mmCIF file of C-alpha atoms and ligand atoms in Angstrom:
data_model
loop_
_atom_site.group_PDB
_atom_site.id
_atom_site.type_symbol
_atom_site.label_atom_id
_atom_site.label_comp_id
_atom_site.label_asym_id
_atom_site.label_seq_id
_atom_site.Cartn_x
_atom_site.Cartn_y
_atom_site.Cartn_z
ATOM 1 C CA MET A 1 0.066 0.162 0.026
ATOM 2 C CA LYS A 2 1.245 3.421 -0.959
ATOM 3 C CA LYS A 3 1.998 6.209 1.447
ATOM 4 C CA VAL A 4 0.556 9.469 1.508
ATOM 5 C CA ILE A 5 1.457 12.518 3.920
ATOM 6 C CA SER A 6 -1.115 15.086 4.712
ATOM 7 C CA LEU A 7 0.309 18.368 6.081
ATOM 8 C CA VAL A 8 -2.038 20.672 8.163
ATOM 9 C CA GLY A 9 -1.291 23.268 10.442
ATOM 10 C CA ALA A 10 -4.003 26.341 10.643
ATOM 11 C CA ARG A 11 -7.522 26.156 11.125
ATOM 12 C CA PRO A 12 -8.752 25.954 7.574
ATOM 13 C CA GLN A 13 -6.777 23.076 6.788
ATOM 14 C CA PHE A 14 -7.962 20.829 9.648
ATOM 15 C CA ILE A 15 -11.632 21.312 8.237
ATOM 16 C CA LYS A 16 -10.150 20.407 4.498
ATOM 17 C CA GLU A 17 -8.196 17.077 6.004
ATOM 18 C CA ALA A 18 -11.278 16.218 7.920
ATOM 19 C CA ILE A 19 -12.947 15.293 4.675
ATOM 20 C CA ILE A 20 -9.963 13.769 2.691
ATOM 21 C CA GLY A 21 -8.912 11.632 5.860
ATOM 22 C CA ALA A 22 -12.550 10.306 6.153
ATOM 23 C CA GLU A 23 -12.602 9.494 2.329
ATOM 24 C CA VAL A 24 -9.294 7.828 2.358
ATOM 25 C CA ARG A 25 -10.439 5.538 5.189
ATOM 26 C CA ARG A 26 -13.551 4.898 3.306
ATOM 27 C CA GLN A 27 -12.029 3.831 0.092
ATOM 28 C CA ASN A 28 -9.046 2.216 2.240
ATOM 29 C CA ALA A 29 -6.980 4.149 -0.347
ATOM 30 C CA TRP A 30 -3.510 4.349 1.114
ATOM 31 C CA ASN A 31 -1.416 4.521 4.302
ATOM 32 C CA HIS A 32 -2.553 8.079 5.235
ATOM 33 C CA ILE A 33 0.097 9.833 7.660
ATOM 34 C CA LEU A 34 -1.272 13.071 9.400
ATOM 35 C CA VAL A 35 1.195 15.885 10.117
ATOM 36 C CA HIS A 36 0.313 18.742 12.126
ATOM 37 C CA SER A 37 2.921 21.590 11.886
ATOM 38 C CA GLY A 38 1.824 23.551 14.946
ATOM 39 C CA GLN A 39 1.079 26.824 13.387
ATOM 40 C CA HIS A 40 -2.116 26.825 15.009
ATOM 41 C CA TYR A 41 -1.850 25.419 18.762
ATOM 42 C CA ASP A 42 -4.577 26.970 21.023
ATOM 43 C CA ALA A 43 -7.312 24.346 21.977
ATOM 44 C CA ASN A 44 -10.056 26.343 20.251
ATOM 45 C CA MET A 45 -7.890 26.969 16.978
ATOM 46 C CA SER A 46 -6.813 23.512 16.736
ATOM 47 C CA ASP A 47 -7.764 20.465 19.280
ATOM 48 C CA ILE A 48 -11.554 21.414 18.936
ATOM 49 C CA PHE A 49 -11.676 20.642 15.183
ATOM 50 C CA PHE A 50 -9.857 17.355 15.696
ATOM 51 C CA ASN A 51 -12.422 16.492 18.308
ATOM 52 C CA GLU A 52 -15.833 17.504 16.717
ATOM 53 C CA LEU A 53 -14.779 16.554 13.254
ATOM 54 C CA ASP A 54 -14.122 12.943 14.123
ATOM 55 C CA MET A 55 -10.684 13.280 12.724
ATOM 56 C CA LYS A 56 -7.657 11.287 13.612
ATOM 57 C CA GLN A 57 -4.961 12.390 15.787
ATOM 58 C CA PRO A 58 -1.909 13.507 14.109
ATOM 59 C CA ASP A 59 0.721 11.152 13.734
ATOM 60 C CA TYR A 60 3.401 13.667 14.000
ATOM 61 C CA PHE A 61 3.344 17.141 15.603
ATOM 62 C CA LEU A 62 6.070 19.552 14.674
ATOM 63 C CA GLY A 63 5.390 22.299 17.329
ATOM 64 C CA VAL A 64 6.222 25.051 15.160
ATOM 65 C CA GLY A 65 3.900 27.969 16.669
ATOM 66 C CA SER A 66 3.853 31.496 15.953
ATOM 67 C CA GLY A 67 6.581 33.729 14.629
ATOM 68 C CA LEU A 68 7.632 35.911 11.959
ATOM 69 C CA HIS A 69 6.947 34.690 8.438
ATOM 70 C CA GLY A 70 10.427 33.481 7.400
ATOM 71 C CA LYS A 71 10.959 31.871 10.650
ATOM 72 C CA GLN A 72 7.744 30.046 10.900
ATOM 73 C CA THR A 73 8.035 28.944 7.135
ATOM 74 C CA ALA A 74 11.461 27.884 7.736
ATOM 75 C CA GLU A 75 10.686 25.821 10.763
ATOM 76 C CA VAL A 76 8.101 23.860 8.926
ATOM 77 C CA LEU A 77 10.673 23.411 6.173
ATOM 78 C CA THR A 78 13.466 22.070 8.179
ATOM 79 C CA LYS A 79 11.263 19.882 10.559
ATOM 80 C CA PHE A 80 9.085 18.495 7.710
ATOM 81 C CA GLU A 81 12.148 17.671 5.407
ATOM 82 C CA GLU A 82 13.578 15.526 8.197
ATOM 83 C CA LEU A 83 10.203 13.847 8.416
ATOM 84 C CA LEU A 84 10.209 13.443 4.699
ATOM 85 C CA LEU A 85 13.526 11.625 4.674
ATOM 86 C CA ASN A 86 12.335 9.118 7.495
ATOM 87 C CA GLU A 87 8.913 8.441 6.113
ATOM 88 C CA LYS A 88 9.761 8.427 2.478
ATOM 89 C CA PRO A 89 5.975 8.858 1.349
ATOM 90 C CA ASP A 90 5.134 8.384 -2.177
ATOM 91 C CA ILE A 91 3.142 11.866 -2.230
ATOM 92 C CA VAL A 92 2.470 14.878 0.055
ATOM 93 C CA LEU A 93 -1.003 16.546 0.217
ATOM 94 C CA VAL A 94 -1.051 20.188 1.062
ATOM 95 C CA TYR A 95 -4.035 22.693 1.630
ATOM 96 C CA GLY A 96 -4.943 26.145 0.948
ATOM 97 C CA ASP A 97 -2.654 29.055 1.423
ATOM 98 C CA THR A 98 -0.789 29.225 4.737
ATOM 99 C CA ASN A 99 2.868 29.217 5.607
ATOM 100 C CA THR A 100 2.634 25.564 6.514
ATOM 101 C CA THR A 101 1.137 24.930 2.935
ATOM 102 C CA VAL A 102 4.116 26.568 1.095
ATOM 103 C CA ALA A 103 6.884 25.092 3.284
ATOM 104 C CA GLY A 104 5.463 21.746 2.939
ATOM 105 C CA ALA A 105 5.374 21.841 -0.576
ATOM 106 C CA LEU A 106 8.888 23.146 -0.818
ATOM 107 C CA ALA A 107 10.248 20.669 1.372
ATOM 108 C CA ALA A 108 8.763 17.715 -0.512
ATOM 109 C CA VAL A 109 9.456 18.834 -4.170
ATOM 110 C CA LYS A 110 13.209 19.519 -3.381
ATOM 111 C CA LEU A 111 13.020 15.742 -2.307
ATOM 112 C CA LYS A 112 11.452 14.727 -5.396
ATOM 113 C CA ILE A 113 8.231 13.883 -3.877
ATOM 114 C CA PRO A 114 5.150 14.731 -5.926
ATOM 115 C CA VAL A 115 2.802 17.336 -4.156
ATOM 116 C CA ALA A 116 -0.824 17.603 -4.537
ATOM 117 C CA HIS A 117 -2.437 20.934 -3.698
ATOM 118 C CA VAL A 118 -5.905 21.001 -2.453
ATOM 119 C CA GLU A 119 -7.723 24.425 -3.317
ATOM 120 C CA ALA A 120 -5.363 25.299 -6.055
ATOM 121 C CA GLY A 121 -5.781 28.097 -8.590
ATOM 122 C CA ILE A 122 -7.153 30.789 -6.148
ATOM 123 C CA ARG A 123 -5.674 34.160 -7.125
ATOM 124 C CA GLN A 124 -6.357 37.529 -5.336
ATOM 125 C CA GLU A 125 -5.050 41.148 -4.858
ATOM 126 C CA PRO A 126 -2.862 42.339 -3.528
ATOM 127 C CA LYS A 127 -0.139 40.341 -4.980
ATOM 128 C CA ASP A 128 1.912 40.932 -2.019
ATOM 129 C CA MET A 129 -0.344 39.407 0.730
ATOM 130 C CA PRO A 130 1.169 36.568 2.204
ATOM 131 C CA GLU A 131 -1.296 34.005 1.339
ATOM 132 C CA GLU A 132 -1.037 34.928 -2.291
ATOM 133 C CA THR A 133 2.821 34.415 -2.307
ATOM 134 C CA ASN A 134 1.987 31.174 -0.602
ATOM 135 C CA ARG A 135 -0.744 30.194 -3.129
ATOM 136 C CA VAL A 136 1.239 31.117 -6.160
ATOM 137 C CA LEU A 137 4.450 29.363 -5.258
ATOM 138 C CA THR A 138 2.691 26.265 -4.074
ATOM 139 C CA ASP A 139 0.653 26.026 -7.555
ATOM 140 C CA HIS A 140 3.799 26.169 -9.536
ATOM 141 C CA ILE A 141 5.543 23.251 -7.725
ATOM 142 C CA SER A 142 2.669 20.965 -7.248
ATOM 143 C CA LYS A 143 2.057 18.045 -9.612
ATOM 144 C CA TYR A 144 -1.741 17.636 -8.938
ATOM 145 C CA LEU A 145 -3.651 20.732 -8.477
ATOM 146 C CA PHE A 146 -7.092 20.266 -7.142
ATOM 147 C CA CYS A 147 -9.636 23.292 -8.117
ATOM 148 C CA CYS A 148 -12.880 24.196 -6.704
ATOM 149 C CA SER A 149 -14.068 25.837 -9.734
ATOM 150 C CA GLY A 150 -13.387 26.598 -13.468
ATOM 151 C CA LEU A 151 -12.282 29.968 -12.480
ATOM 152 C CA ALA A 152 -9.565 28.597 -10.597
ATOM 153 C CA ALA A 153 -8.472 26.353 -13.277
ATOM 154 C CA LYS A 154 -8.532 29.349 -15.698
ATOM 155 C CA ASN A 155 -6.038 31.395 -13.334
ATOM 156 C CA LEU A 156 -3.765 28.518 -13.478
ATOM 157 C CA GLU A 157 -3.732 28.392 -17.328
ATOM 158 C CA LYS A 158 -3.037 32.132 -17.432
ATOM 159 C CA GLU A 159 0.092 31.304 -15.744
ATOM 160 C CA GLY A 160 0.787 28.324 -17.857
ATOM 161 C CA ILE A 161 -0.077 25.702 -15.585
ATOM 162 C CA THR A 162 -2.362 23.013 -17.666
ATOM 163 C CA GLU A 163 -1.060 19.719 -16.468
ATOM 164 C CA GLY A 164 -2.552 17.817 -13.604
ATOM 165 C CA VAL A 165 -5.357 20.433 -13.231
ATOM 166 C CA PHE A 166 -8.500 18.799 -11.771
ATOM 167 C CA VAL A 167 -11.812 20.792 -11.143
ATOM 168 C CA VAL A 168 -13.229 18.704 -8.263
ATOM 169 C CA GLY A 169 -15.285 21.317 -6.239
ATOM 170 C CA ASP A 170 -14.737 22.407 -2.665
ATOM 171 C CA VAL A 171 -13.962 19.903 0.087
ATOM 172 C CA MET A 172 -15.599 22.511 2.415
ATOM 173 C CA TYR A 173 -18.761 22.035 0.845
ATOM 174 C CA ASP A 174 -18.412 18.360 1.397
ATOM 175 C CA LEU A 175 -17.857 19.029 5.015
ATOM 176 C CA TYR A 176 -20.669 21.312 5.400
ATOM 177 C CA LEU A 177 -23.364 18.763 3.736
ATOM 178 C CA LYS A 178 -21.882 16.077 5.956
ATOM 179 C CA MET A 179 -22.119 18.042 9.176
ATOM 180 C CA LYS A 180 -25.379 19.582 8.562
ATOM 181 C CA PRO A 181 -27.532 17.080 10.362
ATOM 182 C CA ARG A 182 -25.159 17.829 13.414
ATOM 183 C CA PHE A 183 -25.915 21.626 13.471
ATOM 184 C CA THR A 184 -27.920 22.951 16.382
ATOM 185 C CA PRO A 185 -29.003 26.460 15.612
ATOM 186 C CA LYS A 186 -31.686 26.699 18.344
ATOM 187 C CA GLU A 187 -29.659 25.161 21.135
ATOM 188 C CA THR A 188 -26.508 27.076 19.977
ATOM 189 C CA ARG A 189 -28.005 30.263 19.816
ATOM 190 C CA GLU A 190 -29.659 30.151 23.254
ATOM 191 C CA GLN A 191 -26.096 29.299 24.638
ATOM 192 C CA TYR A 192 -24.816 32.566 23.129
ATOM 193 C CA GLY A 193 -28.103 34.434 24.274
ATOM 194 C CA LEU A 194 -29.016 35.304 20.655
ATOM 195 C CA GLU A 195 -32.579 35.072 18.866
ATOM 196 C CA GLU A 196 -33.304 33.893 15.563
ATOM 197 C CA GLY A 197 -32.506 36.449 12.623
ATOM 198 C CA THR A 198 -31.393 39.156 15.089
ATOM 199 C CA TYR A 199 -27.616 39.184 14.955
ATOM 200 C CA ILE A 200 -24.653 39.448 12.411
ATOM 201 C CA ILE A 201 -21.687 37.113 12.879
ATOM 202 C CA THR A 202 -18.335 38.732 12.204
ATOM 203 C CA THR A 203 -14.921 37.278 12.113
ATOM 204 C CA LEU A 204 -11.655 39.312 11.449
ATOM 205 C CA HIS A 205 -8.122 38.201 11.240
ATOM 206 C CA ARG A 206 -6.206 39.415 8.246
ATOM 207 C CA ASP A 207 -3.054 41.230 8.628
ATOM 208 C CA PHE A 208 -3.921 44.250 6.573
ATOM 209 C CA ASN A 209 -7.334 44.691 8.668
ATOM 210 C CA VAL A 210 -6.228 43.871 12.179
ATOM 211 C CA ASP A 211 -2.460 44.946 12.302
ATOM 212 C CA ASN A 212 -3.260 48.393 10.921
ATOM 213 C CA PRO A 213 -4.772 50.551 13.900
ATOM 214 C CA GLU A 214 -6.613 52.890 11.283
ATOM 215 C CA SER A 215 -8.263 50.065 9.347
ATOM 216 C CA LEU A 216 -9.198 48.259 12.713
ATOM 217 C CA ARG A 217 -10.636 51.057 14.374
ATOM 218 C CA ASN A 218 -12.832 51.912 10.989
ATOM 219 C CA ILE A 219 -14.087 48.340 10.794
ATOM 220 C CA LEU A 220 -15.178 48.117 14.603
ATOM 221 C CA LYS A 221 -16.828 51.787 14.442
ATOM 222 C CA GLY A 222 -18.625 50.557 11.231
ATOM 223 C CA LEU A 223 -19.944 47.683 13.099
ATOM 224 C CA LEU A 224 -20.944 49.600 16.001
ATOM 225 C CA GLN A 225 -22.932 52.082 13.299
ATOM 226 C CA ALA A 226 -24.507 48.852 11.665
ATOM 227 C CA LYS A 227 -25.695 47.756 15.078
ATOM 228 C CA LYS A 228 -27.186 51.412 15.867
ATOM 229 C CA GLU A 229 -28.785 51.604 12.372
ATOM 230 C CA THR A 230 -30.280 47.960 12.226
ATOM 231 C CA GLY A 231 -30.831 47.245 16.025
ATOM 232 C CA LEU A 232 -28.998 43.918 15.315
ATOM 233 C CA GLU A 233 -26.626 42.304 17.669
ATOM 234 C CA ILE A 234 -23.016 41.762 16.506
ATOM 235 C CA ILE A 235 -21.266 38.645 17.527
ATOM 236 C CA LEU A 236 -17.501 38.792 17.271
ATOM 237 C CA PRO A 237 -15.456 35.714 17.710
ATOM 238 C CA LEU A 238 -11.807 37.120 18.254
ATOM 239 C CA HIS A 239 -8.985 35.271 16.588
ATOM 240 C CA PRO A 240 -5.877 35.462 18.936
ATOM 241 C CA ARG A 241 -4.129 38.072 16.674
ATOM 242 C CA THR A 242 -7.258 40.372 16.652
ATOM 243 C CA ARG A 243 -7.574 40.099 20.586
ATOM 244 C CA LYS A 244 -3.898 41.005 20.965
ATOM 245 C CA ARG A 245 -4.155 44.091 18.521
ATOM 246 C CA ILE A 246 -7.279 45.389 20.342
ATOM 247 C CA ALA A 247 -5.528 45.263 23.500
ATOM 248 C CA GLU A 248 -2.158 46.674 22.033
ATOM 249 C CA PHE A 249 -3.894 49.533 20.276
ATOM 250 C CA GLY A 250 -6.283 50.220 23.289
ATOM 251 C CA MET A 251 -9.285 49.817 21.402
ATOM 252 C CA GLN A 252 -11.116 47.860 24.297
ATOM 253 C CA SER A 253 -14.036 50.451 24.335
ATOM 254 C CA LEU A 254 -14.820 49.646 20.555
ATOM 255 C CA VAL A 255 -15.756 46.327 21.435
ATOM 256 C CA GLU A 256 -17.596 46.599 24.729
ATOM 257 C CA ASN A 257 -20.925 46.971 22.825
ATOM 258 C CA LEU A 258 -20.212 44.049 20.633
ATOM 259 C CA LYS A 259 -20.556 40.396 21.812
ATOM 260 C CA THR A 260 -16.884 39.178 21.797
ATOM 261 C CA THR A 261 -16.177 35.725 22.335
ATOM 262 C CA GLU A 262 -13.182 33.252 22.166
ATOM 263 C CA PRO A 263 -12.853 31.669 18.630
ATOM 264 C CA ILE A 264 -15.757 29.330 17.906
ATOM 265 C CA GLY A 265 -15.171 25.929 16.433
ATOM 266 C CA TYR A 266 -16.836 24.503 13.415
ATOM 267 C CA LEU A 267 -20.277 22.986 14.877
ATOM 268 C CA ASP A 268 -20.968 26.048 16.726
ATOM 269 C CA LEU A 269 -20.162 28.544 14.031
ATOM 270 C CA MET A 270 -22.091 26.636 11.442
ATOM 271 C CA SER A 271 -25.040 26.388 13.912
ATOM 272 C CA LEU A 272 -24.992 30.029 14.616
ATOM 273 C CA THR A 273 -24.871 30.743 10.937
ATOM 274 C CA GLN A 274 -28.047 28.926 10.158
ATOM 275 C CA ASP A 275 -30.070 31.546 12.131
ATOM 276 C CA CYS A 276 -27.801 34.705 11.623
ATOM 277 C CA ALA A 277 -29.048 37.718 9.547
ATOM 278 C CA ALA A 278 -25.825 38.298 7.704
ATOM 279 C CA VAL A 279 -21.998 37.454 7.859
ATOM 280 C CA VAL A 280 -19.227 40.225 7.893
ATOM 281 C CA THR A 281 -15.800 38.624 7.544
ATOM 282 C CA ASP A 282 -12.369 38.633 5.995
ATOM 283 C CA SER A 283 -11.985 34.989 6.106
ATOM 284 C CA GLY A 284 -11.841 32.999 2.761
ATOM 285 C CA GLY A 285 -13.673 30.171 4.056
ATOM 286 C CA TYR A 286 -16.057 31.558 5.903
ATOM 287 C CA GLN A 287 -17.405 33.808 3.235
ATOM 288 C CA LYS A 288 -18.065 30.394 1.272
ATOM 289 C CA GLU A 289 -19.541 28.745 4.086
ATOM 290 C CA ALA A 290 -22.018 31.603 4.625
ATOM 291 C CA TYR A 291 -23.136 31.028 1.013
ATOM 292 C CA TYR A 292 -23.597 27.341 1.619
ATOM 293 C CA ALA A 293 -25.759 28.330 4.628
ATOM 294 C CA GLY A 294 -27.809 30.636 2.335
ATOM 295 C CA LYS A 295 -26.693 33.731 4.160
ATOM 296 C CA ARG A 296 -24.941 36.649 2.502
ATOM 297 C CA ALA A 297 -21.656 38.084 3.438
ATOM 298 C CA VAL A 298 -19.720 41.425 3.539
ATOM 299 C CA VAL A 299 -16.246 40.645 2.417
ATOM 300 C CA VAL A 300 -13.843 43.068 4.166
ATOM 301 C CA MET A 301 -11.064 42.906 1.475
ATOM 302 C CA PRO A 302 -9.785 44.582 -1.370
ATOM 303 C CA ASP A 303 -10.392 41.377 -3.337
ATOM 304 C CA THR A 304 -11.316 37.802 -2.990
ATOM 305 C CA GLY A 305 -10.397 34.438 -4.338
ATOM 306 C CA TRP A 306 -13.969 33.560 -4.223
ATOM 307 C CA ARG A 307 -15.297 36.058 -7.052
ATOM 308 C CA GLU A 308 -17.828 33.728 -8.180
ATOM 309 C CA LEU A 309 -19.891 34.886 -5.174
ATOM 310 C CA THR A 310 -19.021 38.619 -5.512
ATOM 311 C CA GLU A 311 -19.593 38.969 -9.047
ATOM 312 C CA VAL A 312 -23.254 37.740 -8.658
ATOM 313 C CA GLN A 313 -23.409 40.217 -5.734
ATOM 314 C CA TRP A 314 -24.254 37.745 -3.260
ATOM 315 C CA ASN A 315 -21.310 38.532 -1.270
ATOM 316 C CA LEU A 316 -20.525 41.956 -1.222
ATOM 317 C CA PHE A 317 -16.869 44.101 -0.731
ATOM 318 C CA ALA A 318 -16.400 46.587 1.875
ATOM 319 C CA GLU A 319 -13.206 48.958 2.591
ATOM 320 C CA ALA A 320 -11.632 49.317 6.055
ATOM 321 C CA GLU A 321 -13.838 52.427 6.159
ATOM 322 C CA ILE A 322 -16.555 53.170 8.448
ATOM 323 C CA GLU A 323 -19.211 53.956 6.007
ATOM 324 C CA SER A 324 -18.327 51.223 3.723
ATOM 325 C CA VAL A 325 -18.745 48.659 6.449
ATOM 326 C CA LEU A 326 -22.311 50.055 7.437
ATOM 327 C CA GLN A 327 -23.535 50.560 3.871
ATOM 328 C CA ALA A 328 -22.288 46.864 2.963
ATOM 329 C CA SER A 329 -23.983 45.582 6.013
ATOM 330 C CA MET A 330 -27.006 46.969 5.496
ATOM 331 C CA LYS A 331 -27.190 46.010 1.873
ATOM 332 C CA CYS A 332 -26.302 42.411 2.917
ATOM 333 C CA LEU A 333 -29.609 42.232 4.768
ATOM 334 C CA GLN A 334 -31.598 42.640 1.804
ATOM 335 C CA GLU A 335 -33.025 39.505 -0.066
ATOM 336 C CA TRP A 336 -30.979 38.368 -3.161
ATOM 337 C CA PRO A 337 -31.575 35.407 -5.543
ATOM 338 C CA PHE A 338 -29.664 32.501 -4.333
ATOM 339 C CA GLY A 339 -27.274 31.019 -7.185
ATOM 340 C CA GLU A 340 -26.966 27.476 -8.041
ATOM 341 C CA ALA A 341 -23.978 25.665 -6.510
ATOM 342 C CA VAL A 342 -20.813 26.923 -8.014
ATOM 343 C CA TYR A 343 -18.200 24.831 -5.792
ATOM 344 C CA GLY A 344 -19.185 21.335 -6.739
ATOM 345 C CA LYS A 345 -21.573 18.888 -5.860
ATOM 346 C CA GLY A 346 -20.198 17.825 -2.521
ATOM 347 C CA ASN A 347 -18.208 14.925 -3.601
ATOM 348 C CA ALA A 348 -14.835 16.821 -4.168
ATOM 349 C CA GLY A 349 -12.969 14.686 -1.425
ATOM 350 C CA GLU A 350 -13.999 11.462 -3.234
ATOM 351 C CA LYS A 351 -12.799 12.731 -6.654
ATOM 352 C CA ILE A 352 -9.464 13.936 -4.978
ATOM 353 C CA VAL A 353 -8.979 10.457 -3.565
ATOM 354 C CA ARG A 354 -9.816 8.644 -6.748
ATOM 355 C CA CYS A 355 -7.938 10.813 -8.929
ATOM 356 C CA LEU A 356 -4.815 10.119 -6.923
ATOM 357 C CA GLN A 357 -5.587 6.541 -6.457
ATOM 358 C CA GLN A 358 -5.967 6.029 -10.412
ATOM 359 C CA ASP A 359 -2.633 7.788 -11.313
ATOM 360 C CA ASP A 360 -0.232 5.029 -12.394
ATOM 361 C CA ASP A 361 2.654 7.721 -12.076
ATOM 362 C CA TRP A 362 2.888 7.218 -8.005
ATOM 363 C CA LEU A 363 0.953 3.920 -7.514
HETATM 364 C C1 UD1 B 1 -3.081 31.986 9.223
HETATM 365 C C2 UD1 B 1 -3.002 32.030 7.526
HETATM 366 C C3 UD1 B 1 -4.377 32.500 7.154
HETATM 367 C C4 UD1 B 1 -5.379 31.895 7.434
HETATM 368 C C5 UD1 B 1 -5.382 31.680 8.895
HETATM 369 C C6 UD1 B 1 -6.556 31.212 9.710
HETATM 370 C C7 UD1 B 1 -0.739 32.401 7.069
HETATM 371 C C8 UD1 B 1 0.168 33.398 6.481
HETATM 372 N N1 UD1 B 1 -1.939 32.752 7.158
HETATM 373 O O1 UD1 B 1 -3.318 33.335 9.700
HETATM 374 O O2 UD1 B 1 -3.953 32.214 5.586
HETATM 375 O O3 UD1 B 1 -6.676 32.467 6.815
HETATM 376 O O4 UD1 B 1 -4.190 31.360 9.415
HETATM 377 O O5 UD1 B 1 -7.021 31.393 10.873
HETATM 378 O O6 UD1 B 1 -0.250 31.299 7.009
HETATM 379 N N2 UD1 B 1 -1.950 32.664 17.397
HETATM 380 C C9 UD1 B 1 -2.422 32.221 18.788
HETATM 381 N N3 UD1 B 1 -2.576 31.085 19.047
HETATM 382 C C10 UD1 B 1 -2.935 30.300 17.907
HETATM 383 C C11 UD1 B 1 -2.384 30.617 16.650
HETATM 384 C C12 UD1 B 1 -2.062 31.907 16.446
HETATM 385 O O7 UD1 B 1 -2.269 33.035 19.735
HETATM 386 O O8 UD1 B 1 -3.080 28.948 18.007
HETATM 387 C C13 UD1 B 1 -1.562 34.122 17.275
HETATM 388 C C14 UD1 B 1 -0.143 34.691 17.409
HETATM 389 O O9 UD1 B 1 0.083 35.631 18.115
HETATM 390 C C15 UD1 B 1 0.354 34.538 16.024
HETATM 391 C C16 UD1 B 1 -0.881 35.053 15.535
HETATM 392 O O10 UD1 B 1 -2.078 34.633 16.057
HETATM 393 O O11 UD1 B 1 1.319 35.531 15.956
HETATM 394 C C17 UD1 B 1 -1.253 34.990 13.824
HETATM 395 O O12 UD1 B 1 -0.958 33.596 13.706
HETATM 396 P P1 UD1 B 1 -0.405 33.050 12.070
HETATM 397 O O13 UD1 B 1 -0.675 31.387 12.324
HETATM 398 O O14 UD1 B 1 0.995 33.308 12.041
HETATM 399 O O15 UD1 B 1 -1.423 33.700 11.193
HETATM 400 P P2 UD1 B 1 -3.052 33.901 11.361
HETATM 401 O O16 UD1 B 1 -3.491 35.376 11.286
HETATM 402 O O17 UD1 B 1 -3.630 32.590 12.128
#
C-alpha cells in the first residue's frame, strides 16, 4: 500500500483534511499519515476541530508555533524535510495558502516527492499579501492541482499551468453537507444568548485589517454603526491575533458593545450561521460557508479568491472604512436571488482520492 503524508497546521486546513482523511478511510485508499505543523496550537484554534470533526489524531506534531513569516516557514521546512527523509512517502498533500502549505510543498518537491495541492488556482489582489505568495509558489511546484471551480483552473492556465489540473469542487462544501445534520441552531443560539435572525456574525483576522490601527478602528466603528442603524446584535469571535491587537491599540472600548467571544469551533459557528441575519468577514473559508448556509456576507477585503460569489453580488465588498462597512452590512440584509452551487456537488473529497489512486505515476 502506498503512503501519503497530509500536512495541516492552521484552522482552515483541519477542516479540509477532515474530509480527505475520512474519504481515504472509506476507500481504504492508502496509508495516510497526518502531520500537524503546530502553526495553530491553542485548544480552540486546533484541538476542537480534531474532536468535533471526528479526525484521527496527528501522527506527528512539529510544534512550530507562531513567529515571523520567515522563521515560521523555515521551521516547517526544516522539520518537515527531516520527517520526509524518514517516512519516504509517495506523495505529499497540502491545503490552501498558509505558511505551512508553502513550506510543506517546498520540502517535498526538493526531495522529488510529488505534491498535491487542494484548493489550487485561487488568485487574489494584492499580490504581496502573504497568502497570495504562498498560493502562487505552491501551485507552481505542485504536480496535482485540485481546483474548487472552473475559474481557478483558468487562473492556472493564465500562468501556463495546464497539466495535472482537476476541477473537483470544494471539500469545505462536502464537509458542510456532511455535518449539517449535526448543526443545532436553536440550542447554540440560546447558549450564546441570541435570537433567530437578530444578529450579524463577524470574524476578522487578516493582517491588513487587524495589524493596522486605522483599519481596525474603522471596521469596528462601522460595525457599531451597523448595530445602531439596524438594531441587530453583532457577535465577534476573536482570533488571537485580533484580540492582541485590540489590547495593544487600546481599542477595548470599541468592542464593549459588541458580543465578543473566544474563537468558535466548526459546529457552533455553522449552527449560529444557520439563524444569523448576515455575515461580515475577512476569512476566505467563512465567506463561502456563509453562502452554503444561504447567508450573504460582507467581505472586508480589497479582493477575494472567491469571485464567483462577489460577481453575482451575493457577497459584497467593503473597504476598511466606517461608511463602507455600514453600507455593505445594510445592503447584505436585503433578499437576493440565491445562485446555483458553484463549488461542486459535495463530492470533491471522493474525486481527489480517486484521482490520486488512479494515477499510475505514483501508484
Ligand atoms: C493563518 C494563515 C491565514 C489563514 C489563517 C486562519 C498564513 C500566512 N496565514 O493566519 O491564511 O486564513 O491562519 O486562521 O499562514 N495565535 C495564537 N494561537 C494560535 C495561533 C495563532 O495566539 O493557536 C496568534 C499568534 O500571536 C500569532 C498570530 O495569532 O502570531 C497569527 O497567527 P499565524 O498562524 O501567523 O497567522 P493567522 O493570522 O492565524
